[in-house]
């Protein structure tokens, strides 16, 4: 038993993840969970998987944490150069294309599933999915990461064209929390980023702000509360 | 205006005492000796026309193209040394396709103009290269609308409403200035360009010429292409009629 824990601690950091990108009438909403795991150990329970590429384009990262970070760093650099040369903000399409060139040309070495979302004045809000092999696909919404397998049916049912900003964000938060409930590799908090013509808004939904599904326990703010609150401890201890 | 720079004009890497680089100015003279090339930006697109002086009666009409499409949305008309022009066109096409492979969208016309201008300027920096003996008129239609740029052998590039290079450029510019470009559609622009070129062609000094025209506008779906044959014929007929009117006076 010890040996397996040792192996896991040295395993590469993987973001078993749930990431989502959704267009709405006027922009996009990106959402993600916050769990970074090395095997069964949660290396970071509050990570930020939504990274900025430019003022108006953000990226949701899944797969290998290192790989997705390096790809986003490179692309941020090239996009910055491109913006200076062009004289005005880069379009979402250009950002997505640069991401997929990296993903495709280094496919043997990388393991990243990425969702690019942003707003530009020519096309409005756009979402591009760049999954493992380096395909690029423009979609009205995209889901990725290990938790997304539990969301395909949900989106088939709930997705609507032309939602409002509030509807879109609620959809994203609900979806991520559903995935967190079922996927062991997703968890923590839900982060969202809303991008539109007016700018960028980051939101944070801690565990106790999320709906519960099917007999889960209420989240506690601190272990101390559980310990100090009278005799019998919680029934969840199954050792 | 022009002077010989004895002693300071042997290399493109030599300045004269009054701050001029004579080799570049001589390159510009090569452009001035060529047939006139005109470009105008109308409200819905860009029209370009070339006065192709026919060197020999045995040449096939329609050969020796002077206007080239460098990408779906833009085209380039070259004046001056033809072989130099070929090189620049090849480079421009390459820049445009390379941009699209990397960035996933069509190269903005402004970016393309800047890249060619850099390339032309490059050849004025080294003693072992000579400047290009070409002037270029680049017309394109991108997300920011129709645009017209002109690149000179010095590597300078500006954006224009109307531009002319070559033998008859002074007369051409005067005629272009008379036009109300912001109200002209490309259809009308084509007729005007034909009239201008026919008007400035000097029958006495120059041999016969052939008119070549292209456009990129809403009507052509924002694609750069040769002006359609019937419109070209209509333009030529209108130009000849206008000439006769002038002669009749």
Tab-separated table of C-alpha atoms in Angstrom:
chain	number	residue	atom	x	y	z
A	1	UNK	CA	0.000	0.000	0.000
A	2	UNK	CA	2.904	2.301	0.798
A	3	UNK	CA	4.492	1.668	-2.548
A	4	UNK	CA	1.433	2.691	-4.506
A	5	UNK	CA	1.229	5.959	-2.597
A	6	UNK	CA	4.902	6.639	-3.307
A	7	UNK	CA	4.366	6.103	-7.030
A	8	UNK	CA	1.371	8.374	-7.027
A	9	UNK	CA	3.215	11.192	-5.312
A	10	UNK	CA	5.827	11.159	-8.036
A	11	UNK	CA	3.337	10.829	-10.853
A	12	UNK	CA	3.070	13.804	-13.188
A	13	UNK	CA	0.521	16.411	-12.164
A	14	UNK	CA	-2.576	15.841	-14.173
A	15	UNK	CA	-5.629	17.984	-14.154
A	16	UNK	CA	-8.359	15.398	-14.164
A	17	UNK	CA	-10.720	18.152	-14.856
A	18	UNK	CA	-13.973	19.549	-15.962
A	19	UNK	CA	-13.708	22.508	-18.346
A	20	UNK	CA	-16.512	24.190	-20.211
A	21	UNK	CA	-16.861	27.049	-22.693
A	22	UNK	CA	-20.229	28.398	-23.761
A	23	UNK	CA	-21.271	31.219	-26.121
A	24	UNK	CA	-24.205	33.429	-25.287
A	25	UNK	CA	-25.873	36.395	-26.863
A	26	UNK	CA	-23.039	38.916	-26.612
A	27	UNK	CA	-20.014	36.934	-25.427
A	28	UNK	CA	-18.721	33.757	-23.860
A	29	UNK	CA	-18.638	32.122	-20.424
A	30	UNK	CA	-15.733	29.845	-19.515
A	31	UNK	CA	-15.931	27.553	-16.495
A	32	UNK	CA	-13.714	25.031	-14.738
A	33	UNK	CA	-13.277	23.085	-11.507
A	34	UNK	CA	-10.138	23.554	-9.389
A	35	UNK	CA	-8.666	20.135	-8.678
A	36	UNK	CA	-5.090	19.269	-9.730
A	37	UNK	CA	-4.198	15.684	-8.847
A	38	UNK	CA	-1.058	13.536	-8.760
A	39	UNK	CA	-2.570	10.071	-8.777
A	40	UNK	CA	-5.065	10.077	-5.905
A	41	UNK	CA	-3.384	12.935	-4.073
A	42	UNK	CA	-4.931	16.341	-4.688
A	43	UNK	CA	-1.869	18.489	-5.304
A	44	UNK	CA	-3.850	21.708	-5.549
A	45	UNK	CA	-7.503	21.939	-4.522
A	46	UNK	CA	-7.930	25.546	-5.578
A	47	UNK	CA	-6.130	25.823	-8.881
A	48	UNK	CA	-7.064	28.297	-11.583
A	49	UNK	CA	-7.431	26.440	-14.837
A	50	UNK	CA	-8.665	29.438	-16.799
A	51	UNK	CA	-5.594	31.291	-18.043
A	52	UNK	CA	-5.398	34.612	-19.789
A	53	UNK	CA	-3.889	34.755	-23.284
A	54	UNK	CA	-4.758	38.368	-24.136
A	55	UNK	CA	-7.106	41.044	-22.791
A	56	UNK	CA	-9.972	39.493	-24.691
A	57	UNK	CA	-9.061	35.800	-25.034
A	58	UNK	CA	-8.843	33.192	-22.261
A	59	UNK	CA	-7.948	29.507	-22.244
A	60	UNK	CA	-9.332	26.544	-20.242
A	61	UNK	CA	-6.649	23.935	-19.622
A	62	UNK	CA	-6.997	20.190	-19.073
A	63	UNK	CA	-4.700	17.170	-19.292
A	64	UNK	CA	-1.113	17.511	-18.184
A	65	UNK	CA	-0.710	20.643	-16.066
A	66	UNK	CA	2.867	21.250	-17.210
A	67	UNK	CA	2.113	20.758	-20.886
A	68	UNK	CA	-0.904	23.044	-20.879
A	69	UNK	CA	0.993	25.722	-18.986
A	70	UNK	CA	3.908	25.701	-21.398
A	71	UNK	CA	1.657	25.826	-24.441
A	72	UNK	CA	-0.298	28.747	-23.014
A	73	UNK	CA	2.944	30.593	-22.147
A	74	UNK	CA	4.297	30.231	-25.685
A	75	UNK	CA	1.035	31.280	-27.287
A	76	UNK	CA	0.693	34.267	-24.963
A	77	UNK	CA	4.138	35.402	-26.078
A	78	UNK	CA	3.404	35.056	-29.794
A	79	UNK	CA	-0.011	36.647	-29.447
A	80	UNK	CA	1.545	39.588	-27.690
A	81	UNK	CA	4.010	40.072	-30.526
A	82	UNK	CA	1.223	39.713	-33.055
A	83	UNK	CA	-0.913	42.328	-31.289
A	84	UNK	CA	1.959	44.811	-31.325
A	85	UNK	CA	2.560	44.204	-35.034
A	86	UNK	CA	-1.114	44.360	-35.950
A	87	UNK	CA	-1.857	47.484	-33.937
A	88	UNK	CA	-5.141	46.215	-32.524
A	89	UNK	CA	-6.295	43.237	-30.405
A	90	UNK	CA	-5.852	39.785	-31.897
A	91	UNK	CA	-8.976	37.849	-32.820
A	92	UNK	CA	-10.086	34.708	-30.968
A	93	UNK	CA	-9.566	32.742	-34.172
A	94	UNK	CA	-5.898	33.697	-34.360
A	95	UNK	CA	-5.350	32.696	-30.718
A	96	UNK	CA	-7.056	29.367	-31.322
A	97	UNK	CA	-5.021	28.727	-34.453
A	98	UNK	CA	-1.735	29.341	-32.660
A	99	UNK	CA	-2.791	26.952	-29.896
A	100	UNK	CA	-3.643	24.218	-32.347
A	101	UNK	CA	-0.379	24.623	-34.284
A	102	UNK	CA	1.500	23.919	-31.044
A	103	UNK	CA	-0.790	21.058	-30.105
A	104	UNK	CA	-0.659	19.447	-33.512
A	105	UNK	CA	3.019	19.871	-34.284
A	106	UNK	CA	4.043	18.506	-30.877
A	107	UNK	CA	1.363	15.889	-30.561
A	108	UNK	CA	3.829	13.144	-29.713
A	109	UNK	CA	5.043	14.955	-26.642
A	110	UNK	CA	1.980	16.800	-25.360
A	111	UNK	CA	-1.151	15.717	-23.599
A	112	UNK	CA	-3.491	18.690	-23.436
A	113	UNK	CA	-7.148	19.307	-24.083
A	114	UNK	CA	-7.831	23.019	-24.440
A	115	UNK	CA	-10.827	25.276	-24.832
A	116	UNK	CA	-10.234	28.792	-26.144
A	117	UNK	CA	-12.877	31.423	-25.579
A	118	UNK	CA	-13.011	35.159	-26.110
A	119	UNK	CA	-14.615	38.152	-27.717
A	120	UNK	CA	-13.418	40.298	-30.622
A	121	UNK	CA	-15.119	43.111	-32.484
A	122	UNK	CA	-15.320	41.257	-35.816
A	123	UNK	CA	-16.927	37.955	-34.791
A	124	UNK	CA	-18.229	38.620	-31.274
A	125	UNK	CA	-18.051	35.807	-28.712
A	126	UNK	CA	-16.446	32.594	-29.990
A	127	UNK	CA	-15.467	29.224	-28.507
A	128	UNK	CA	-12.862	26.935	-30.086
A	129	UNK	CA	-12.081	23.404	-28.888
A	130	UNK	CA	-8.565	22.007	-29.374
A	131	UNK	CA	-8.615	18.431	-28.008
A	132	UNK	CA	-5.767	15.931	-27.686
A	133	UNK	CA	-4.584	15.440	-31.285
A	134	UNK	CA	-4.560	19.093	-32.248
A	135	UNK	CA	-7.837	19.408	-34.157
A	136	UNK	CA	-9.444	22.802	-34.093
A	137	UNK	CA	-13.201	23.048	-34.029
A	138	UNK	CA	-15.317	26.149	-33.620
A	139	UNK	CA	-18.359	25.297	-31.528
A	140	UNK	CA	-21.266	27.111	-29.882
A	141	UNK	CA	-20.203	25.338	-26.700
A	142	UNK	CA	-17.370	22.981	-25.764
A	143	UNK	CA	-16.685	20.629	-22.853
A	144	UNK	CA	-13.438	18.924	-21.908
A	145	UNK	CA	-11.527	17.047	-19.270
A	146	UNK	CA	-12.311	13.803	-17.479
A	147	UNK	CA	-15.480	15.207	-15.933
A	148	UNK	CA	-16.937	16.160	-19.296
A	149	UNK	CA	-17.913	12.553	-20.045
A	150	UNK	CA	-20.746	12.983	-17.547
A	151	UNK	CA	-21.995	16.152	-19.208
A	152	UNK	CA	-22.699	15.191	-22.811
A	153	UNK	CA	-26.280	14.165	-22.118
A	154	UNK	CA	-26.799	17.163	-19.864
A	155	UNK	CA	-25.785	19.602	-22.580
A	156	UNK	CA	-27.811	17.816	-25.222
A	157	UNK	CA	-30.815	18.480	-23.014
A	158	UNK	CA	-30.066	21.921	-21.615
A	159	UNK	CA	-28.130	23.800	-24.298
A	160	UNK	CA	-29.985	26.668	-25.984
A	161	UNK	CA	-28.907	29.125	-28.661
A	162	UNK	CA	-28.931	32.812	-27.670
A	163	UNK	CA	-28.979	32.610	-23.877
A	164	UNK	CA	-28.485	35.664	-21.696
A	165	UNK	CA	-25.301	36.155	-19.733
A	166	UNK	CA	-26.957	35.044	-16.477
A	167	UNK	CA	-28.496	31.939	-18.057
A	168	UNK	CA	-25.170	30.975	-19.584
A	169	UNK	CA	-23.250	31.355	-16.355
A	170	UNK	CA	-25.849	29.392	-14.396
A	171	UNK	CA	-25.663	26.631	-16.972
A	172	UNK	CA	-21.885	26.473	-16.679
A	173	UNK	CA	-21.864	26.438	-12.866
A	174	UNK	CA	-24.554	23.772	-12.751
A	175	UNK	CA	-22.709	21.637	-15.260
A	176	UNK	CA	-19.356	21.831	-13.475
A	177	UNK	CA	-20.942	20.999	-10.153
A	178	UNK	CA	-22.684	17.968	-11.691
A	179	UNK	CA	-19.381	16.756	-13.056
A	180	UNK	CA	-17.653	17.323	-9.720
A	181	UNK	CA	-20.309	15.176	-8.055
A	182	UNK	CA	-19.597	12.207	-10.349
A	183	UNK	CA	-15.944	12.553	-11.354
A	184	UNK	CA	-13.360	11.797	-8.668
A	185	UNK	CA	-10.715	13.712	-10.563
A	186	UNK	CA	-12.738	16.960	-10.529
A	187	UNK	CA	-13.481	18.931	-7.406
A	188	UNK	CA	-12.882	21.991	-5.310
A	189	UNK	CA	-14.423	25.286	-6.354
A	190	UNK	CA	-16.009	26.426	-9.579
A	191	UNK	CA	-14.364	29.325	-11.364
A	192	UNK	CA	-15.988	31.195	-14.239
A	193	UNK	CA	-14.767	33.890	-16.593
A	194	UNK	CA	-17.228	35.962	-18.619
A	195	UNK	CA	-15.867	37.793	-21.684
A	196	UNK	CA	-17.838	40.294	-23.764
A	197	UNK	CA	-17.560	43.690	-25.387
A	198	UNK	CA	-17.430	45.374	-22.007
A	199	UNK	CA	-14.511	43.349	-20.705
A	200	UNK	CA	-13.773	40.373	-18.493
A	201	UNK	CA	-15.453	39.275	-15.229
A	202	UNK	CA	-14.081	36.540	-13.001
A	203	UNK	CA	-16.398	34.728	-10.612
A	204	UNK	CA	-15.771	32.217	-7.864
A	205	UNK	CA	-18.201	29.699	-6.438
A	206	UNK	CA	-16.917	27.920	-3.338
A	207	UNK	CA	-18.141	24.445	-2.449
A	208	UNK	CA	-20.930	25.695	-0.200
A	209	UNK	CA	-22.407	27.837	-2.963
A	210	UNK	CA	-22.926	24.815	-5.199
A	211	UNK	CA	-26.077	22.703	-5.288
A	212	UNK	CA	-25.896	19.204	-3.794
A	213	UNK	CA	-26.823	16.193	-5.824
A	214	UNK	CA	-28.092	12.911	-4.376
A	215	UNK	CA	-27.412	12.632	-0.662
A	216	UNK	CA	-24.042	14.244	-0.426
A	217	UNK	CA	-23.171	15.797	2.889
A	218	UNK	CA	-23.412	19.532	3.465
A	219	UNK	CA	-19.989	21.122	3.018
A	220	UNK	CA	-18.324	22.236	6.230
A	221	UNK	CA	-16.338	25.428	6.511
A	222	UNK	CA	-13.740	23.916	8.735
A	223	UNK	CA	-12.837	20.552	10.195
A	224	UNK	CA	-12.877	22.214	13.580
A	225	UNK	CA	-16.617	22.745	13.252
A	226	UNK	CA	-17.117	19.031	12.762
A	227	UNK	CA	-14.830	18.121	15.622
A	228	UNK	CA	-16.274	20.621	18.070
A	229	UNK	CA	-19.905	19.984	17.183
A	230	UNK	CA	-20.808	17.409	19.888
A	231	UNK	CA	-20.411	13.657	20.254
A	232	UNK	CA	-20.790	11.523	17.209
A	233	UNK	CA	-18.529	12.453	14.407
A	234	UNK	CA	-19.718	12.336	10.787
A	235	UNK	CA	-20.723	8.987	9.382
A	236	UNK	CA	-18.508	9.294	6.370
A	237	UNK	CA	-15.511	7.606	8.035
A	238	UNK	CA	-15.122	4.269	6.344
A	239	UNK	CA	-11.569	3.218	6.973
B	1	UNK	CA	15.321	68.476	-58.917
B	2	UNK	CA	17.504	65.721	-60.304
B	3	UNK	CA	21.231	65.958	-60.226
B	4	UNK	CA	24.034	63.553	-60.811
B	5	UNK	CA	25.861	62.518	-57.677
B	6	UNK	CA	29.313	62.069	-59.041
B	7	UNK	CA	31.317	59.956	-56.703
B	8	UNK	CA	28.537	59.402	-54.170
B	9	UNK	CA	26.317	57.329	-56.378
B	10	UNK	CA	28.335	54.194	-56.855
B	11	UNK	CA	26.893	52.230	-53.953
B	12	UNK	CA	23.573	52.052	-52.205
B	13	UNK	CA	25.413	52.189	-48.903
B	14	UNK	CA	26.840	55.645	-49.548
B	15	UNK	CA	25.165	58.880	-48.547
B	16	UNK	CA	25.885	62.055	-50.470
B	17	UNK	CA	26.951	65.163	-48.555
B	18	UNK	CA	23.414	66.515	-48.799
B	19	UNK	CA	21.959	63.397	-47.254
B	20	UNK	CA	20.668	61.551	-50.322
B	21	UNK	CA	21.182	57.987	-51.405
B	22	UNK	CA	21.528	58.313	-55.154
B	23	UNK	CA	21.204	54.654	-56.034
B	24	UNK	CA	17.680	54.650	-54.651
B	25	UNK	CA	16.826	57.748	-56.626
B	26	UNK	CA	18.180	56.131	-59.785
B	27	UNK	CA	16.044	53.065	-59.055
B	28	UNK	CA	13.034	55.373	-58.911
B	29	UNK	CA	13.935	56.652	-62.377
B	30	UNK	CA	13.630	53.118	-63.707
B	31	UNK	CA	10.048	53.195	-62.467
B	32	UNK	CA	9.416	56.563	-64.041
B	33	UNK	CA	10.316	55.231	-67.449
B	34	UNK	CA	7.727	52.490	-67.408
B	35	UNK	CA	4.119	52.565	-68.588
B	36	UNK	CA	1.642	54.220	-66.254
B	37	UNK	CA	0.015	52.240	-63.462
B	38	UNK	CA	-2.995	53.646	-61.611
B	39	UNK	CA	-4.972	52.578	-58.560
B	40	UNK	CA	-8.066	54.148	-57.009
B	41	UNK	CA	-10.064	53.317	-53.912
B	42	UNK	CA	-13.773	53.636	-54.535
B	43	UNK	CA	-16.455	53.406	-51.901
B	44	UNK	CA	-16.983	49.667	-52.341
B	45	UNK	CA	-13.567	48.466	-53.474
B	46	UNK	CA	-10.300	49.116	-55.301
B	47	UNK	CA	-9.674	49.367	-59.060
B	48	UNK	CA	-6.227	49.137	-60.675
B	49	UNK	CA	-5.245	49.768	-64.280
B	50	UNK	CA	-2.033	49.425	-66.269
B	51	UNK	CA	-0.977	51.053	-69.534
B	52	UNK	CA	0.940	48.132	-71.019
B	53	UNK	CA	3.221	49.511	-73.726
B	54	UNK	CA	3.527	46.891	-76.439
B	55	UNK	CA	7.140	46.280	-77.300
B	56	UNK	CA	6.549	44.234	-80.415
B	57	UNK	CA	3.610	43.647	-82.760
B	58	UNK	CA	4.268	39.935	-82.547
B	59	UNK	CA	3.371	39.704	-78.863
B	60	UNK	CA	0.165	37.871	-78.071
B	61	UNK	CA	-2.472	40.165	-76.606
B	62	UNK	CA	-3.132	39.262	-73.008
B	63	UNK	CA	0.370	38.040	-72.377
B	64	UNK	CA	2.807	39.844	-70.140
B	65	UNK	CA	0.443	40.241	-67.206
B	66	UNK	CA	1.248	43.242	-65.106
B	67	UNK	CA	-1.404	42.822	-62.429
B	68	UNK	CA	-1.131	39.785	-60.170
B	69	UNK	CA	-3.374	38.360	-57.482
B	70	UNK	CA	-1.248	37.859	-54.429
B	71	UNK	CA	-4.037	36.375	-52.305
B	72	UNK	CA	-7.764	35.873	-52.535
B	73	UNK	CA	-8.449	39.387	-51.286
B	74	UNK	CA	-5.629	41.401	-52.810
B	75	UNK	CA	-3.702	42.146	-55.962
B	76	UNK	CA	-0.627	43.994	-57.022
B	77	UNK	CA	0.266	46.037	-60.114
B	78	UNK	CA	3.969	46.563	-60.809
B	79	UNK	CA	5.741	49.295	-62.741
B	80	UNK	CA	9.419	49.310	-63.638
B	81	UNK	CA	11.764	46.407	-64.254
B	82	UNK	CA	9.579	43.391	-64.977
B	83	UNK	CA	11.944	40.767	-63.603
B	84	UNK	CA	12.331	42.637	-60.323
B	85	UNK	CA	8.571	42.831	-60.188
B	86	UNK	CA	8.234	39.078	-60.558
B	87	UNK	CA	10.462	38.563	-57.551
B	88	UNK	CA	8.417	40.932	-55.418
B	89	UNK	CA	5.131	39.336	-56.430
B	90	UNK	CA	6.497	35.882	-55.528
B	91	UNK	CA	7.610	37.133	-52.154
B	92	UNK	CA	4.270	38.794	-51.477
B	93	UNK	CA	2.344	35.629	-52.304
B	94	UNK	CA	4.586	33.723	-49.984
B	95	UNK	CA	4.133	36.220	-47.140
B	96	UNK	CA	0.375	36.089	-47.539
B	97	UNK	CA	0.094	32.299	-47.479
B	98	UNK	CA	2.577	31.999	-44.642
B	99	UNK	CA	0.575	34.449	-42.515
B	100	UNK	CA	-2.561	32.465	-43.124
B	101	UNK	CA	-0.931	29.163	-42.110
B	102	UNK	CA	0.326	30.607	-38.859
B	103	UNK	CA	-2.527	32.880	-37.837
B	104	UNK	CA	-5.479	31.144	-39.420
B	105	UNK	CA	-6.946	34.215	-41.093
B	106	UNK	CA	-6.269	36.266	-44.210
B	107	UNK	CA	-3.410	38.696	-43.919
B	108	UNK	CA	-4.639	42.245	-43.316
B	109	UNK	CA	-3.741	44.422	-46.314
B	110	UNK	CA	-1.878	46.859	-44.074
B	111	UNK	CA	0.310	44.064	-42.736
B	112	UNK	CA	0.996	42.809	-46.253
B	113	UNK	CA	2.006	46.275	-47.428
B	114	UNK	CA	4.356	46.635	-44.479
B	115	UNK	CA	5.960	43.276	-45.182
B	116	UNK	CA	6.630	44.063	-48.840
B	117	UNK	CA	7.907	47.492	-47.922
B	118	UNK	CA	10.338	45.871	-45.463
B	119	UNK	CA	11.467	43.468	-48.128
B	120	UNK	CA	12.039	46.216	-50.681
B	121	UNK	CA	13.841	48.293	-48.064
B	122	UNK	CA	16.062	45.346	-47.196
B	123	UNK	CA	17.667	45.591	-50.598
B	124	UNK	CA	18.724	49.157	-49.947
B	125	UNK	CA	20.804	48.255	-46.906
B	126	UNK	CA	23.592	46.120	-48.321
B	127	UNK	CA	26.264	46.979	-50.855
B	128	UNK	CA	26.058	43.540	-52.412
B	129	UNK	CA	22.389	43.945	-53.294
B	130	UNK	CA	20.843	46.463	-55.617
B	131	UNK	CA	17.531	48.180	-54.946
B	132	UNK	CA	14.447	46.855	-56.716
B	133	UNK	CA	13.673	48.948	-59.765
B	134	UNK	CA	9.917	48.690	-59.251
B	135	UNK	CA	7.067	50.670	-57.910
B	136	UNK	CA	4.152	48.683	-56.599
B	137	UNK	CA	0.482	49.470	-56.211
B	138	UNK	CA	-1.234	47.051	-53.833
B	139	UNK	CA	-4.999	46.941	-53.604
B	140	UNK	CA	-6.929	44.728	-51.220
B	141	UNK	CA	-10.214	44.308	-49.361
B	142	UNK	CA	-10.138	42.990	-45.807
B	143	UNK	CA	-12.148	43.332	-42.618
B	144	UNK	CA	-11.311	46.994	-42.381
B	145	UNK	CA	-12.639	47.701	-45.844
B	146	UNK	CA	-10.951	48.338	-49.186
B	147	UNK	CA	-7.439	49.732	-49.022
B	148	UNK	CA	-4.822	50.953	-51.493
B	149	UNK	CA	-1.103	51.102	-50.792
B	150	UNK	CA	1.877	52.168	-52.852
B	151	UNK	CA	5.424	50.943	-52.249
B	152	UNK	CA	8.393	52.810	-53.732
B	153	UNK	CA	11.906	51.459	-54.442
B	154	UNK	CA	13.152	53.175	-51.296
B	155	UNK	CA	10.935	50.868	-49.242
B	156	UNK	CA	8.514	53.590	-48.284
B	157	UNK	CA	4.851	52.595	-48.203
B	158	UNK	CA	1.847	54.826	-47.788
B	159	UNK	CA	-1.874	54.330	-47.944
B	160	UNK	CA	-3.699	56.258	-50.678
B	161	UNK	CA	-7.117	57.126	-52.048
B	162	UNK	CA	-5.590	57.288	-55.497
B	163	UNK	CA	-2.074	56.579	-56.733
B	164	UNK	CA	-0.192	56.635	-60.011
B	165	UNK	CA	3.324	55.616	-61.019
B	166	UNK	CA	5.219	55.531	-64.289
B	167	UNK	CA	5.519	57.839	-67.265
B	168	UNK	CA	2.173	59.598	-67.105
B	169	UNK	CA	1.829	59.789	-63.348
B	170	UNK	CA	1.628	63.572	-63.098
B	171	UNK	CA	-1.197	63.797	-65.604
B	172	UNK	CA	-2.859	60.752	-64.075
B	173	UNK	CA	-2.742	62.202	-60.574
B	174	UNK	CA	-4.350	65.400	-61.799
B	175	UNK	CA	-7.173	63.412	-63.361
B	176	UNK	CA	-7.636	61.236	-60.283
B	177	UNK	CA	-7.882	64.271	-58.066
B	178	UNK	CA	-10.844	65.452	-60.125
B	179	UNK	CA	-12.814	62.325	-59.251
B	180	UNK	CA	-15.126	62.130	-56.232
B	181	UNK	CA	-13.832	58.773	-55.090
B	182	UNK	CA	-15.995	58.453	-52.009
B	183	UNK	CA	-19.092	58.488	-54.214
B	184	UNK	CA	-17.844	56.243	-57.003
B	185	UNK	CA	-18.715	52.580	-57.139
B	186	UNK	CA	-16.142	50.230	-58.621
B	187	UNK	CA	-18.251	49.803	-61.750
B	188	UNK	CA	-17.994	53.512	-62.375
B	189	UNK	CA	-14.380	53.509	-61.209
B	190	UNK	CA	-13.408	51.038	-63.912
B	191	UNK	CA	-14.747	53.377	-66.605
B	192	UNK	CA	-12.928	56.344	-65.077
B	193	UNK	CA	-9.602	54.520	-64.847
B	194	UNK	CA	-9.880	53.472	-68.501
B	195	UNK	CA	-10.606	57.056	-69.520
B	196	UNK	CA	-7.605	58.320	-67.582
B	197	UNK	CA	-5.207	55.802	-69.051
B	198	UNK	CA	-6.393	56.396	-72.600
B	199	UNK	CA	-6.230	60.125	-71.942
B	200	UNK	CA	-2.653	60.226	-70.741
B	201	UNK	CA	-1.247	57.861	-73.322
B	202	UNK	CA	1.070	59.821	-75.543
B	203	UNK	CA	0.424	58.692	-79.134
B	204	UNK	CA	3.409	60.527	-80.499
B	205	UNK	CA	6.098	59.362	-78.125
B	206	UNK	CA	4.953	55.892	-77.212
B	207	UNK	CA	4.019	52.887	-79.223
B	208	UNK	CA	0.668	51.220	-78.965
B	209	UNK	CA	-0.585	50.050	-75.642
B	210	UNK	CA	-2.896	47.458	-74.167
B	211	UNK	CA	-5.109	48.209	-71.192
B	212	UNK	CA	-5.123	45.746	-68.300
B	213	UNK	CA	-7.458	46.263	-65.353
B	214	UNK	CA	-8.390	44.486	-62.166
B	215	UNK	CA	-10.682	45.084	-59.220
B	216	UNK	CA	-11.539	43.804	-55.774
B	217	UNK	CA	-14.930	44.956	-54.544
B	218	UNK	CA	-18.289	43.927	-53.152
B	219	UNK	CA	-19.419	42.975	-56.639
B	220	UNK	CA	-16.515	40.561	-57.033
B	221	UNK	CA	-17.304	39.090	-53.607
B	222	UNK	CA	-14.217	40.726	-52.195
B	223	UNK	CA	-12.024	38.573	-54.426
B	224	UNK	CA	-9.288	40.116	-56.521
B	225	UNK	CA	-9.862	39.360	-60.185
B	226	UNK	CA	-9.578	40.708	-63.717
B	227	UNK	CA	-12.336	43.121	-64.577
B	228	UNK	CA	-15.002	41.047	-66.412
B	229	UNK	CA	-14.642	41.169	-70.185
B	230	UNK	CA	-17.884	42.975	-71.020
B	231	UNK	CA	-17.180	45.687	-68.463
B	232	UNK	CA	-13.652	46.034	-69.810
B	233	UNK	CA	-14.974	46.454	-73.344
B	234	UNK	CA	-17.527	48.975	-72.111
B	235	UNK	CA	-14.744	50.891	-70.372
B	236	UNK	CA	-12.514	50.898	-73.441
B	237	UNK	CA	-15.363	52.096	-75.635
B	238	UNK	CA	-16.211	54.897	-73.197
B	239	UNK	CA	-12.548	55.897	-73.014
B	240	UNK	CA	-12.182	56.033	-76.795
B	241	UNK	CA	-15.380	58.051	-77.080
B	242	UNK	CA	-14.121	60.521	-74.477
B	243	UNK	CA	-10.856	60.871	-76.400
B	244	UNK	CA	-12.693	61.644	-79.614
B	245	UNK	CA	-14.739	64.273	-77.842
B	246	UNK	CA	-11.566	65.924	-76.690
B	247	UNK	CA	-10.037	65.722	-80.137
B	248	UNK	CA	-13.163	67.171	-81.702
B	249	UNK	CA	-12.715	70.338	-79.666
